[in-house]
Coordinates of C-alpha atoms and ligand atoms in Angstrom, one line a residue:
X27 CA 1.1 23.2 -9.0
X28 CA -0.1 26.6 -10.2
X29 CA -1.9 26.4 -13.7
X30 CA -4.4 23.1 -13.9
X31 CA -2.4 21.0 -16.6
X32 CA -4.0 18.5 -19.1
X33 CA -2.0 15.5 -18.6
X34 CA -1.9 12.6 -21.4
X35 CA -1.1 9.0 -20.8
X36 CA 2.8 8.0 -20.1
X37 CA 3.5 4.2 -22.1
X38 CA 6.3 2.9 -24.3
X39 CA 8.5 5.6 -23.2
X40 CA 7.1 8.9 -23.7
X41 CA 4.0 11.3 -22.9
X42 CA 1.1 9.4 -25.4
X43 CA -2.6 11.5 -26.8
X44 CA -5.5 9.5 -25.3
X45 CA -7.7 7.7 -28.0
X46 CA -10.5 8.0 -25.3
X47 CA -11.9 11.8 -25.0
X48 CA -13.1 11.3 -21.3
X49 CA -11.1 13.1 -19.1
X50 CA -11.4 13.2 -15.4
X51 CA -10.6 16.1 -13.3
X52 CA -8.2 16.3 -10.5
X53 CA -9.0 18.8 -6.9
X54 CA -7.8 19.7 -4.3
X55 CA -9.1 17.8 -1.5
X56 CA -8.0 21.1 0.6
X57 CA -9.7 24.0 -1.3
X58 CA -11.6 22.4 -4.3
X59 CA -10.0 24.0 -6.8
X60 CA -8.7 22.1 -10.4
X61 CA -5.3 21.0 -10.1
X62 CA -5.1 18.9 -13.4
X63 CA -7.1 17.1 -15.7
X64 CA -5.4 13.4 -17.1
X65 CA -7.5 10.8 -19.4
X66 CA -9.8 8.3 -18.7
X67 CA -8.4 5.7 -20.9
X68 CA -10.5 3.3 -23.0
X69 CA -9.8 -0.3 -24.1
X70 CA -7.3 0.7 -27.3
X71 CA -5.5 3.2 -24.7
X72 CA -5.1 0.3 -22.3
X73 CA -4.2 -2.3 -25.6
X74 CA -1.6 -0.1 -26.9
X75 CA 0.4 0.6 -23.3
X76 CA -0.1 -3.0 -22.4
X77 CA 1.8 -3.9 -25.8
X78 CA 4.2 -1.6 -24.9
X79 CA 5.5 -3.3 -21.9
X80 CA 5.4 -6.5 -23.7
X81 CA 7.6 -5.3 -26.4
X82 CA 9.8 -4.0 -23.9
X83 CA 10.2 -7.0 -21.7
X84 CA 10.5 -9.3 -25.5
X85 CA 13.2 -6.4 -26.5
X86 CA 15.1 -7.4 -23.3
X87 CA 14.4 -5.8 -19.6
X88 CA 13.4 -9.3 -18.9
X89 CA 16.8 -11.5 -19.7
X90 CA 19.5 -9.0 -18.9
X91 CA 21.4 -9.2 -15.8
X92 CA 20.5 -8.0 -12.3
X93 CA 23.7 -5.8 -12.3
X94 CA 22.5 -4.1 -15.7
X95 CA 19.0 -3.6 -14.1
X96 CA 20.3 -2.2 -10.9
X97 CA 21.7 0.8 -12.9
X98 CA 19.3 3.0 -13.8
X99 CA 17.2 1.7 -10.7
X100 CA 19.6 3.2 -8.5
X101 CA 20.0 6.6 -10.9
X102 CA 16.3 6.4 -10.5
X103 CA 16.7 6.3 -6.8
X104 CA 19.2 9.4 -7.0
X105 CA 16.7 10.9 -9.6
X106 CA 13.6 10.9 -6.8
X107 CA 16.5 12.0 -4.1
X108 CA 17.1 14.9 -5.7
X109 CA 13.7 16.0 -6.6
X110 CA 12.1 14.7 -3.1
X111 CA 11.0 18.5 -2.2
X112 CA 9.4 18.8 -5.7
X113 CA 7.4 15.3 -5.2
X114 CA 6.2 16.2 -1.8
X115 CA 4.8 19.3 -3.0
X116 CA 3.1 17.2 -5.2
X117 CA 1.7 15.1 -3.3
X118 CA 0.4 17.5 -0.6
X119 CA -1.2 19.3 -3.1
X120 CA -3.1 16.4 -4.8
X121 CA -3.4 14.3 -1.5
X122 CA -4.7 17.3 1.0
X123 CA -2.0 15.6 3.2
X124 CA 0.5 18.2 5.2
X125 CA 3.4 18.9 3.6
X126 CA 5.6 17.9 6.6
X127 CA 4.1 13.9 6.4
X128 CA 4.7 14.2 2.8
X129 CA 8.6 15.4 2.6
X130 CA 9.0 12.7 5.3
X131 CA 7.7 10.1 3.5
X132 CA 9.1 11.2 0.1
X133 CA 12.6 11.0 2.2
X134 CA 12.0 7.4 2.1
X135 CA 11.3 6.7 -1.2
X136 CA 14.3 6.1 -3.2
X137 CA 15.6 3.7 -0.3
X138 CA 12.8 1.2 -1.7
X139 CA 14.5 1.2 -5.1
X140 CA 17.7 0.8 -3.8
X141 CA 16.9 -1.7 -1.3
X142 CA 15.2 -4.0 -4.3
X143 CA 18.0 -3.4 -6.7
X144 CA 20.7 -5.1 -4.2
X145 CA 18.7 -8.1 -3.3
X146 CA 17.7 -8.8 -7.1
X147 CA 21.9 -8.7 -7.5
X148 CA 22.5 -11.4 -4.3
X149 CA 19.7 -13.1 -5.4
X150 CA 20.6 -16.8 -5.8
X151 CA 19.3 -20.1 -7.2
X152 CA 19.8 -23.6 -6.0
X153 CA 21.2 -26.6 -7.1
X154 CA 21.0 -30.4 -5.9
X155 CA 22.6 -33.2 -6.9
X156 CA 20.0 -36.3 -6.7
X157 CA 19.5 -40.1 -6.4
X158 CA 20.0 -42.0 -10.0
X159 CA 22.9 -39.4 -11.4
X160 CA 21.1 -35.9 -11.8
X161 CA 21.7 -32.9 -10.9
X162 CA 18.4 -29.8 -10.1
X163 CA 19.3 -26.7 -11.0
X164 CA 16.5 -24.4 -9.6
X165 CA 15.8 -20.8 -12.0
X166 CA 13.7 -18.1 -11.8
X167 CA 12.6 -15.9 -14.1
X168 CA 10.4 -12.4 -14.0
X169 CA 6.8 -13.1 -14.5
X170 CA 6.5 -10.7 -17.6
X171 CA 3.5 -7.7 -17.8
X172 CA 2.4 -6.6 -14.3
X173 CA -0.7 -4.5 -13.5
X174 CA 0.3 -2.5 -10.8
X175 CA -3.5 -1.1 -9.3
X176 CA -3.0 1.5 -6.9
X177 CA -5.0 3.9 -4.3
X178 CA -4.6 7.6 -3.7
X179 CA -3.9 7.6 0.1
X180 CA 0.1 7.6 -0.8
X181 CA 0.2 7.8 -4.5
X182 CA 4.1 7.1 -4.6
X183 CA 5.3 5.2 -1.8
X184 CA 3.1 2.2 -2.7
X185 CA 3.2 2.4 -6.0
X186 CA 7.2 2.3 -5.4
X187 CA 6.9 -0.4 -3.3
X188 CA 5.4 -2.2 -5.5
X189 CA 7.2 -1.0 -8.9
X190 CA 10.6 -1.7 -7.1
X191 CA 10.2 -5.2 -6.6
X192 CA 8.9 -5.7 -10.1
X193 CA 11.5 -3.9 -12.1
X194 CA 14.2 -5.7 -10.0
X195 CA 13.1 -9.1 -10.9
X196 CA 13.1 -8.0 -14.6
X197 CA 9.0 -7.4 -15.3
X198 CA 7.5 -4.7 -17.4
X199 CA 5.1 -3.0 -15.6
X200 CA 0.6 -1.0 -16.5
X201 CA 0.5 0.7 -13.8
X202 CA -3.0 2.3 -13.4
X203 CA -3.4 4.8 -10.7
X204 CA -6.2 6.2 -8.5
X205 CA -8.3 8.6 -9.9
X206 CA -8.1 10.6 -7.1
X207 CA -4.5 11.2 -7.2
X208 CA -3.2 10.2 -10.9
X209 CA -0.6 12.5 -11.1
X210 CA 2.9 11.5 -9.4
X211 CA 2.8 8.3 -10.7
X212 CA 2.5 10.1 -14.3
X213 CA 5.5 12.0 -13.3
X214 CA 7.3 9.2 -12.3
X215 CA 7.6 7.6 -15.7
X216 CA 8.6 10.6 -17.1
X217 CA 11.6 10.7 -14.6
X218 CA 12.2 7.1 -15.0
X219 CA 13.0 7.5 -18.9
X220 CA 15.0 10.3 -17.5
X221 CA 16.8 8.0 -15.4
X222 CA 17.5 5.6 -18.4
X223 CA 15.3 2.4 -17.6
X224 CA 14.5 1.4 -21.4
X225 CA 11.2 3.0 -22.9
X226 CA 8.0 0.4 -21.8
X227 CA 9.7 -0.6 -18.8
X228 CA 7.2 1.8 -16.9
X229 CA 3.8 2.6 -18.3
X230 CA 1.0 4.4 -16.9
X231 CA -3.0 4.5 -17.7
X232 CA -4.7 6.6 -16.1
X233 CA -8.8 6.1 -15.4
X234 CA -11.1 5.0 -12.9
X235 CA -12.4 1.5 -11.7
X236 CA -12.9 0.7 -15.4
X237 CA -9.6 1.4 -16.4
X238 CA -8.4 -0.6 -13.8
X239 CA -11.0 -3.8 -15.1
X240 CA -9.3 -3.0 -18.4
X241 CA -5.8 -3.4 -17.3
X242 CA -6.7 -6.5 -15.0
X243 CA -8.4 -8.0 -18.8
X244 CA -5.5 -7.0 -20.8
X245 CA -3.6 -10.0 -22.3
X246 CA 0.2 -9.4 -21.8
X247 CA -0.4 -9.0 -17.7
X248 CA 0.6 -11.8 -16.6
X249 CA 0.3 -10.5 -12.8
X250 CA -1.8 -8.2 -11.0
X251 CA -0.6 -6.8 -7.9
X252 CA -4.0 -4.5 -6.4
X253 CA -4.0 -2.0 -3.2
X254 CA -7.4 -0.9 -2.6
X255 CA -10.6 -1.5 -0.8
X256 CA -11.9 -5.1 -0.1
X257 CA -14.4 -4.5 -2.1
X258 CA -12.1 -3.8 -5.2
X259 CA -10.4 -6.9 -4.0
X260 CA -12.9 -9.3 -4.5
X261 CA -13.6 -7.9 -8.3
X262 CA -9.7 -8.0 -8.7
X263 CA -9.3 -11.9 -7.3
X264 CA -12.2 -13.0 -9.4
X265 CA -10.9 -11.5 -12.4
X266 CA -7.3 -13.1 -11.7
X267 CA -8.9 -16.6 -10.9
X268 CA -10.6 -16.4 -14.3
X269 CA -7.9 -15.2 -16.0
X270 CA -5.6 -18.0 -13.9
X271 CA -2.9 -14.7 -13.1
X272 CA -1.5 -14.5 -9.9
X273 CA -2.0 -11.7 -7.8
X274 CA -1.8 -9.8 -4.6
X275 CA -3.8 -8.3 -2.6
X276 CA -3.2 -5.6 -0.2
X277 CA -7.1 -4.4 1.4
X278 CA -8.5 -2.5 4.2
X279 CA -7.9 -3.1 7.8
X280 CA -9.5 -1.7 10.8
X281 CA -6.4 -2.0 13.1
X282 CA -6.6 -2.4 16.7
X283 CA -4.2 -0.9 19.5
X284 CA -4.1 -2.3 23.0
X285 CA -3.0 -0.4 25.5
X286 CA -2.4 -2.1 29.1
X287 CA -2.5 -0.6 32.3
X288 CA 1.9 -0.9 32.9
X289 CA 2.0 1.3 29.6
X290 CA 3.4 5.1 30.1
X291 CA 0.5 6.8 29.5
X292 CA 2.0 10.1 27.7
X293 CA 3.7 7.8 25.1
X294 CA 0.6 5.9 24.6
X295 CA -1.4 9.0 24.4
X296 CA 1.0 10.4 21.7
X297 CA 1.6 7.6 19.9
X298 CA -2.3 7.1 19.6
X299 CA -2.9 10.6 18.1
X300 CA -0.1 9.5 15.5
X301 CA -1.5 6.4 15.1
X302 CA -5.0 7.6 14.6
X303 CA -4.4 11.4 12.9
X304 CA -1.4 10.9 10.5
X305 CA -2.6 11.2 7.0
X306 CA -6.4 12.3 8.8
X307 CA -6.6 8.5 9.3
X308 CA -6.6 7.5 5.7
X309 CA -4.2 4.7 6.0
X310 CA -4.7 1.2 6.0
X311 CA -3.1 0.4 9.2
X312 CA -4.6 3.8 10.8
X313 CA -5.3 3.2 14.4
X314 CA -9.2 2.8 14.7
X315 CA -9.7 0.2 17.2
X316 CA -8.5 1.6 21.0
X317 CA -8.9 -1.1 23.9
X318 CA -7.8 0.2 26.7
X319 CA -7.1 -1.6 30.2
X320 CA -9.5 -0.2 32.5
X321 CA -7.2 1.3 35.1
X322 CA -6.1 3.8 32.2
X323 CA -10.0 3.7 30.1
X324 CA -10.9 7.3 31.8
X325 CA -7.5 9.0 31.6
X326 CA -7.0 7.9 27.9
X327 CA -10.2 8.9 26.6
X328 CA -10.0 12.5 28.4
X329 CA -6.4 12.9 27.1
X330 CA -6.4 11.8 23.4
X331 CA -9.6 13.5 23.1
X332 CA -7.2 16.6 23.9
X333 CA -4.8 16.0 21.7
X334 CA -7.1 15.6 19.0
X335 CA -8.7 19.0 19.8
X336 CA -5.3 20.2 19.9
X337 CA -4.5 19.1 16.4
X338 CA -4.6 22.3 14.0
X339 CA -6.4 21.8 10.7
X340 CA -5.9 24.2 7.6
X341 CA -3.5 24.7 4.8
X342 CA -1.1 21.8 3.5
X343 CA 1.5 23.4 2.3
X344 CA 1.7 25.1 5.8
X345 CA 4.1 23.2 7.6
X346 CA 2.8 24.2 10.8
X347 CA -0.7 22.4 10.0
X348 CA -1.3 19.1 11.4
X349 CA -3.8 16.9 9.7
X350 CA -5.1 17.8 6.6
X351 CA -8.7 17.4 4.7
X352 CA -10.1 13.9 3.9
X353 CA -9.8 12.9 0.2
X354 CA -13.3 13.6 -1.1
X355 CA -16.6 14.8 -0.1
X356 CA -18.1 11.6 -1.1
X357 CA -15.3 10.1 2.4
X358 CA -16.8 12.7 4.4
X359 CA -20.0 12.1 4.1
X360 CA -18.8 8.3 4.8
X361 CA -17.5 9.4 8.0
X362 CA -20.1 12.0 9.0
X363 CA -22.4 9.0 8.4
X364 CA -19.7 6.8 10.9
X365 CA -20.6 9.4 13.4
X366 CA -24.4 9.6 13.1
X367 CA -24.2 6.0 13.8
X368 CA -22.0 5.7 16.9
X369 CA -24.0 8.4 18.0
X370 CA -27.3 6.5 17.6
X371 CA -25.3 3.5 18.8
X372 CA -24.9 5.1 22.3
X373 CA -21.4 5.9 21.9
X374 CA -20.3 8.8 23.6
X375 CA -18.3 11.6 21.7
X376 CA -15.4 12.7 23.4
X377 CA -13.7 15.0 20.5
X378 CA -14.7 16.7 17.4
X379 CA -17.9 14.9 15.6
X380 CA -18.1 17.9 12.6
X381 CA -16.7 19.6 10.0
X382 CA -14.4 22.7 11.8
X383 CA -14.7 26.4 10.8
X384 CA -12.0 27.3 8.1
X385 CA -11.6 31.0 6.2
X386 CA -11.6 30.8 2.7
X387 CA -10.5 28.8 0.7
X388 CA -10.1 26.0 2.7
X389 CA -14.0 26.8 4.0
X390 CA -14.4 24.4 0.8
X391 CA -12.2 21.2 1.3
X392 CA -13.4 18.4 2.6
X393 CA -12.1 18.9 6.3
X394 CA -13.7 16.6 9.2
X395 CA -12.0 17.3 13.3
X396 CA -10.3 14.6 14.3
X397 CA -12.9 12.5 15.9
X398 CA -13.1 10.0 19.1
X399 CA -16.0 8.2 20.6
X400 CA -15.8 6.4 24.1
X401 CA -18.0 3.7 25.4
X402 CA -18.2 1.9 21.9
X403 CA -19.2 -1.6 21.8
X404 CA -17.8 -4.4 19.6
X405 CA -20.7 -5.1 17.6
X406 CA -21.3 -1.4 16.3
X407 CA -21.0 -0.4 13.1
X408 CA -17.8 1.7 14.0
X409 CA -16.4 -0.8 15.5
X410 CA -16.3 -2.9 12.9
X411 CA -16.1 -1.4 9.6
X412 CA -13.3 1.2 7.8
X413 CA -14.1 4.6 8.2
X414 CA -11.3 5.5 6.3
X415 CA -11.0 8.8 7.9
X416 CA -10.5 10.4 11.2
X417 CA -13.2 8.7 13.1
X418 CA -12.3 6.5 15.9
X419 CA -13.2 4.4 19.1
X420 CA -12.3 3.2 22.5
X421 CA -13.1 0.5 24.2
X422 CA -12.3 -0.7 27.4
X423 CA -11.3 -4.4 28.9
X424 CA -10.6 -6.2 32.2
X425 CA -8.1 -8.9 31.1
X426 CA -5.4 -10.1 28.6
X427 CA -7.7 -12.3 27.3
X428 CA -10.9 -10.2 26.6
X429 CA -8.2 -8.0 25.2
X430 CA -6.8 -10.6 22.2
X431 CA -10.4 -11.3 21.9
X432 CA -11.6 -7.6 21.5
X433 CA -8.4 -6.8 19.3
X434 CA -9.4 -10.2 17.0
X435 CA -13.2 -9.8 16.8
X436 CA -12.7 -7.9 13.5
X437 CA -13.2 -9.5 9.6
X438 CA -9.7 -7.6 8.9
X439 CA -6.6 -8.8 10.0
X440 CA -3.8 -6.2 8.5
X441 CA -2.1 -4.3 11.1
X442 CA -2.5 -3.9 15.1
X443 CA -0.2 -2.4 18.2
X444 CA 0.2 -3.2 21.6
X445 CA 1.4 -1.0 24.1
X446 CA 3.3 -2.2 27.0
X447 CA 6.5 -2.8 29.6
X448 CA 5.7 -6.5 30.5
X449 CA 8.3 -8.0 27.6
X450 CA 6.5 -11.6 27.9
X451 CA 3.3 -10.3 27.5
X452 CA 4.4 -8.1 24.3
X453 CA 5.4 -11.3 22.7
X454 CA 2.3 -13.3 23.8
X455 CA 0.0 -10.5 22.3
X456 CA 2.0 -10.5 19.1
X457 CA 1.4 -14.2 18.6
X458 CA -2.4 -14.0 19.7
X459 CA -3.4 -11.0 18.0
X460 CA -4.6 -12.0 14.0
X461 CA -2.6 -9.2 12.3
X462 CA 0.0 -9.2 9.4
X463 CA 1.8 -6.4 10.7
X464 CA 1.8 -5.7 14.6
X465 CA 4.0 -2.9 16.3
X466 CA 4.9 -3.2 20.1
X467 CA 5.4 0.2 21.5
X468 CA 5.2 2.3 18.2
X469 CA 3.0 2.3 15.4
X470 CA 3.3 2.9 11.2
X471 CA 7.0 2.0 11.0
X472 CA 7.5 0.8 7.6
X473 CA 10.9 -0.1 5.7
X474 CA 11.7 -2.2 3.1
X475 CA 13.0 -5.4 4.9
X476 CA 10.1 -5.7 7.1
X477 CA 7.2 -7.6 5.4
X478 CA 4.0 -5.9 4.6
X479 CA 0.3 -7.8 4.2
X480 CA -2.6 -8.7 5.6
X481 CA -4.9 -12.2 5.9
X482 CA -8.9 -12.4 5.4
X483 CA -10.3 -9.4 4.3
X484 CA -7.1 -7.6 4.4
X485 CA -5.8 -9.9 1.4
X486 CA -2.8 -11.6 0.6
X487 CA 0.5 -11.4 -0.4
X488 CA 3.4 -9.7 0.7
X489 CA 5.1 -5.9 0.2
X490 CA 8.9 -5.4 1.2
X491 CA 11.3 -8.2 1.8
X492 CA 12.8 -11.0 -0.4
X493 CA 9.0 -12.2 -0.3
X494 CA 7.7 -9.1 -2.3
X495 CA 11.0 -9.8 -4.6
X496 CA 10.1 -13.4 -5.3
X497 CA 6.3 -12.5 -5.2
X498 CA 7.5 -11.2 -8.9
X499 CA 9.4 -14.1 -9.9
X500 CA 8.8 -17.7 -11.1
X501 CA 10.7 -20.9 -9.8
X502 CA 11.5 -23.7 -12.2
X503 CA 13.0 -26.3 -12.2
X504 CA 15.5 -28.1 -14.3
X505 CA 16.5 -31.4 -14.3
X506 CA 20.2 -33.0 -15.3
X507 CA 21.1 -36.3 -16.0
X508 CA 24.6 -36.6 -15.1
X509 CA 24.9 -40.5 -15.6
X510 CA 26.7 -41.8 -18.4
X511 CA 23.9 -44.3 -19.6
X512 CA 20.4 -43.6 -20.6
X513 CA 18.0 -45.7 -18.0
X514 CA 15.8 -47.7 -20.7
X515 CA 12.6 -48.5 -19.1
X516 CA 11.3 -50.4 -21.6
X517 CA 14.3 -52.2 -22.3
X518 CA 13.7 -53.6 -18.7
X519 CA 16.2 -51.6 -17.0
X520 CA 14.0 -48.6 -15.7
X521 CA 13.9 -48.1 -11.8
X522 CA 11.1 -45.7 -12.0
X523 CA 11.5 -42.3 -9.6
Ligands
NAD6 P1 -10.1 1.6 -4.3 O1 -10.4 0.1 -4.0 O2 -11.3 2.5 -4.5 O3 -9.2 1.8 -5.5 C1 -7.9 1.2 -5.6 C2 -7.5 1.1 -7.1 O4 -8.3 0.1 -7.7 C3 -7.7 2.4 -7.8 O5 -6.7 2.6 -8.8 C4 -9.1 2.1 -8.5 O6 -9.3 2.9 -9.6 C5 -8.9 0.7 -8.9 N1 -10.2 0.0 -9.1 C6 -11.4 0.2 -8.6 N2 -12.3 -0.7 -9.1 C7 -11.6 -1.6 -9.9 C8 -11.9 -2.7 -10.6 N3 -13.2 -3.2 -10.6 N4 -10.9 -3.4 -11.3 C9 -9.7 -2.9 -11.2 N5 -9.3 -1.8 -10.6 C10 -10.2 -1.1 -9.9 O7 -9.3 2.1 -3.0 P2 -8.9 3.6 -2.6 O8 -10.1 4.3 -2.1 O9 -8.0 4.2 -3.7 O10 -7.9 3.3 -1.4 C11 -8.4 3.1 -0.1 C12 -8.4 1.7 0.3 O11 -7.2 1.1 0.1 C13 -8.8 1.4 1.8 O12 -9.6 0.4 1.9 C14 -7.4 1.1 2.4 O13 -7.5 0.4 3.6 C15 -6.8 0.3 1.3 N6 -5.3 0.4 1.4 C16 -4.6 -0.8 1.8 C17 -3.3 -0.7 1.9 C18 -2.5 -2.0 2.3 O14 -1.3 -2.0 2.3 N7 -3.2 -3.1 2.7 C19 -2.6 0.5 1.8 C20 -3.3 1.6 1.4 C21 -4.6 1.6 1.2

C-alpha cells in the first residue's frame, strides 16, 4: 500500500458511495502512518447492503445446487491462490504482523473455500420410513442473511472461515469488519465478483461497534455469526436473543500450556515462544498461561525468557523480523498496564516489560518486547484476564492434579496445550482440561476439518468441520403418508401417534 486510498462500501455487487460522511482512518500499527480511509456506515448504508443480500439470496444463491455453488467458490479459491503474495502484503501492512506469518497463513486460505465447497456437494439428507405408513424425508435449507462480525487480529482467515461455510450452504452474507483492519475483507468482495459468485452474494459494511449493532438490528439477517471480545459477545447474544436469531460466538480465551517434567525441554521451550509470540500474542488461543512441572520451573523460565529477548522486533515487511507491533496504542497501554500490575502483584519479570528502542519510523508504532513474568499466582490479574498482547506468565506445580486445576481455574475455556511423552497422561489431560481446542505436543494448528470453539466465556458454536457447515443450515422435516387410506380420527378409526 503506497498512496492512502479512500475506500467506499462493497454490497450488491460492486464498489457503493457511503450515505454516511463519517469516515474512519486506517494506520499502521508499525509506523503510524495513514494507510486508507473506508466509511463508517450509518443505518440507510447498512439498510440498503442488507437488502442486497436478500435480493440475492430471493434471486437464487439460496435454491441452486451445491455443484452450481461450488463453482465460483472454487474459482474464488484459485482467485485468492494466485493473489496470496498480494493479500499478505496487505495484511502485514494493515495488521503490523510480519510478513512471513502473513504469506503463511494467506497459503492456507483458499483451502477453507475449497474444503467447504466439497462437503456442501456430499452433503446428504435422511430419510425413514415409520410406524402407520409414512415415510421422513429430512431437508435442509440455508438460513438466508448472515451477519458475519469480525476482528482485526486475522482479517481474512476468519472472516473465510466463516464466509466459506456460509456461501456453501447457500446464505447471503453483511459482513462488517473490524475497524482496525477493514480493508481485505473490502478487497475480497471485489475479487469474489471477479470470481463470478452472483452480485449480493458478498457484501461488506464497514464501521465500528455501531455498525456492527446496526448489522446485528438489520431485518433480513437471519444469523449472526460474531468473533470478538467477550465483552462484544454478550451485546451480540443479547441482541440475537431479542431478535430470536441464532448465532455464534467465537470470544477471548486466556489459554493455558502445561508442560511436565518428561517433556524435551528445547521443543517445549520453542514451541512456547511460538505459542506465546506469533502474531505478538494477539490471538485468541495465544499461549498466556505457562504451568510448568517444577523439576523444569527454573530452566524454562531462564530459557523462554531468552528466546523472547532473542526475538527481533522492527519492520513487517522485513521478512527477517520476528514479531511485530501490537494493533493500537490504546492495546499497549492495556498491556503496559498488564505489567504494572504483575509487577505490583510480586511477579517477577524475567523478559522485556517496555516498549524497545526502534529508529525511525517504526520509533512510532505501537511495539511492546515480548514479555514474561515468573512467580505469578493464580488469582492475579494477569493470570486471569486477556492481555491480548505479548505479556505472559509462568507458573509452577507439583502434581497432575494441581496441574488440571491450575490450567482450569480460568472463566475462559477456548484453547489449551499440554506438553508431554507419557501417552496416557496426554489423553487424561485432554479430557480434564476445560478447553475447546487442546493441542498435545504442538500448539495453533488449525485446518478446516478440525473443529474450532470455545465454552463459557469463550462462546459457542463451532468453526471448521461439517459442524460450522450445518451451523449455517436448517433441518426440517417432512412427513409422508404412504398408506393408501386416510386414518379418520373422528370417524373412530384414529390410533393417535
Ligand atoms: P471486538 O470485540 O472489539 O470486535 C469484534 C467485532 O465486533 C468488530 O468488527 C467490532 O467492530 C464489532 N463490534 C464491536 N461492538 C459491537 C456491537 N456492540 N455490536 C456488534 N458488533 C460490534 O474484538 P477485536 O478487538 O476486534 O478482537 C480481539 C478479540 O477477539 C479478543 O478478545 C480475541 O480473543 C477474540 N478472538 C477470538 C477468536 C476465536 O476464535 N474465539 C479469534 C480471534 C479473536
Amino acid at each position: 500500500m503506497t498512496e492512502p486510498r479512500a475506500y467506499d462500501l462493497h454490497y450488491g455487487g460492486r464498489w457503493q458511495k457511503p450515505v454516511s460522511t463519517e469516515r474512519i482512518e486506517v494506520r499502521s500499527p508499525a509506523t503510524g502512518a495513514l494507510l486508507a480511509t473506508v466509511p463508517a456506515a450509518g443505518p440507510a448504508d447498512v439498510t440498503a447492503a442488507a437488502d442486497a443480500a436478500q435480493e440475492a439470496f430471493d434471486a437464487g444463491w439460496g435454491r441452486m445446487d451445491a455443484l452450481d455453488r461450488a463453482r465460483p467458490l472454487r474459482a474464488l479459491a484459485e482467485l485468492l491462490r494466485a493473489r496470496m503474495g498480494q493479500l499478505a502484503e496487505l495484511e502485514s501492512a494493515v495488521t503490523g504482523r510480519p510478513i512471513r506469518e502473513m504469506r503463511a497463513q494467506m497459503a492456507r486460505i483458499p483451502e477453507w473455500i475449497e474444503y467447504f465447497a466439497s462437503i456442501a456437494v456430499g452433503l446428504e439428507a435422511e430419510s425413514n420410513l415409520v410406524k402407520g405408513g409414512f415415510v421422513t424425508l429430512t431437508a435442509y435449507e440455508p438460513q438466508g442473511v448472515c451477519a458475519l462480525l469480525t476482528p482485526w487480529n486475522h482479517p481474512v482467515l476468519i472472516l473465510v472461515k466463516k464466509l466459506a461455510a456460509a456461501l456453501a450452504a447457500g446464505n447471503c452474507c453483511l459482513i462488517k469488519p473490524s475497524e482496525l483492519a477493514p480493508v481485505s475483507p473490502l478487497i475480497l468482495a471485489e475479487w469474489a465478483m471477479e470470481a463470478g459468485l452472483p452480485p449480493g452474494v458478498v457484501n461488506v459494511v464497514t464501521g465500528a461497534g455501531p455498525t456492527g449493532a446496526l448489522v446485528c438490528d438489520a431485518a433480513p439477517v437471519r444469523r449472526i455469526d460474531l468473533t470478538g471480545g467477550t465483552a462484544t459477545g454478550r451485546k451480540v447474544a443479547a441482541r440475537a436473543g431479542e431478535r430470536l436469531v441464532p448465532c455464534t460466538l467465537e470470544l477471548g480465551g486466556k489459554t493455558p500450556v502445561v508442560i511436565f517434567a518428561d517433556a524435551p525441554l528445547d521443543e517445549a521451550v520453542a514451541g512456547a515462544a511460538f505459542a506465546a509470540f506469533v502474531a505478538a500474542g494477539q490471538t485468541c488461543v495465544s499461549a498466556s498461561r505457562f504451568l510448568v512441572a517444577r523439576p523444569l520451573y527454573n530452566a524454562f523460565c531462564t530459557r523462554l525468557g531468552a528466546r523472547a529477548d532473542a526475538l527481533r522486533l522492527g519492520d513487517p515487511a522485513d521478512p527477517a523480523t520476528d514479531m511485530g507491533p501490537v494493533i493500537s496504542a490504546a492495546a499497549r497501554t492495556r498491556c503496559l498496564d498488564f505489567i504494572a500490575r504483575a509487577k505490583a502483584e510480586g511477579a517477577r519479570l524475567v523478559a522485556g516489560g517496555a516498549p524497545p528502542d526502534l529508529a525511525p519510523p517504526f520509533d512510532a508504532g505501537h511495539y511492546l518486547r515480548p514479555t514474561v513474568f515468573a512467580d505469578v499466582t493464580p488469582e492475579s490479574h494477569l493470570f486471569q484476564e486477556e492481555a491480548f498482547g505479548p505479556v505472559v506468565s509462568v507458573t509452577p506445580f507439583e502434581t497432575e492434579a494441581e496441574a488440571v486445576e491450575l490450567a482450569n481455574d480460568s472463566a475462559f475455556a477456548l484453547g489449551a496445550a499440554v506438553w508431554t511423552c507419557d501417552v496416557a497422561r496426554a489423553h487424561r489431560l485432554s479430557r480434564a482440561i476445560r478447553a475447546g481446542v487442546l493441542w498435545i505436543n504442538d500448539h495453533h494448528k488449525n485446518d478446516p476439518r478440525s473443529i474450532w470453539g470455545g465454552f463459557d466465556a469463550s462462546g459457542w458454536g463451532k468453526e471448521n468441520g461439517w459442524d460450522a457447515l450445518r451451523s449455517y443450515l436448517r433441518k426440517r422435516s417432512i412427513v409422508i403418508r404412504t398408506a393408501s387410506q386416510y386414518d379418520d380420527w373422528f370417524a373412530g378409526k384414529g390410533r393417535y401417534g
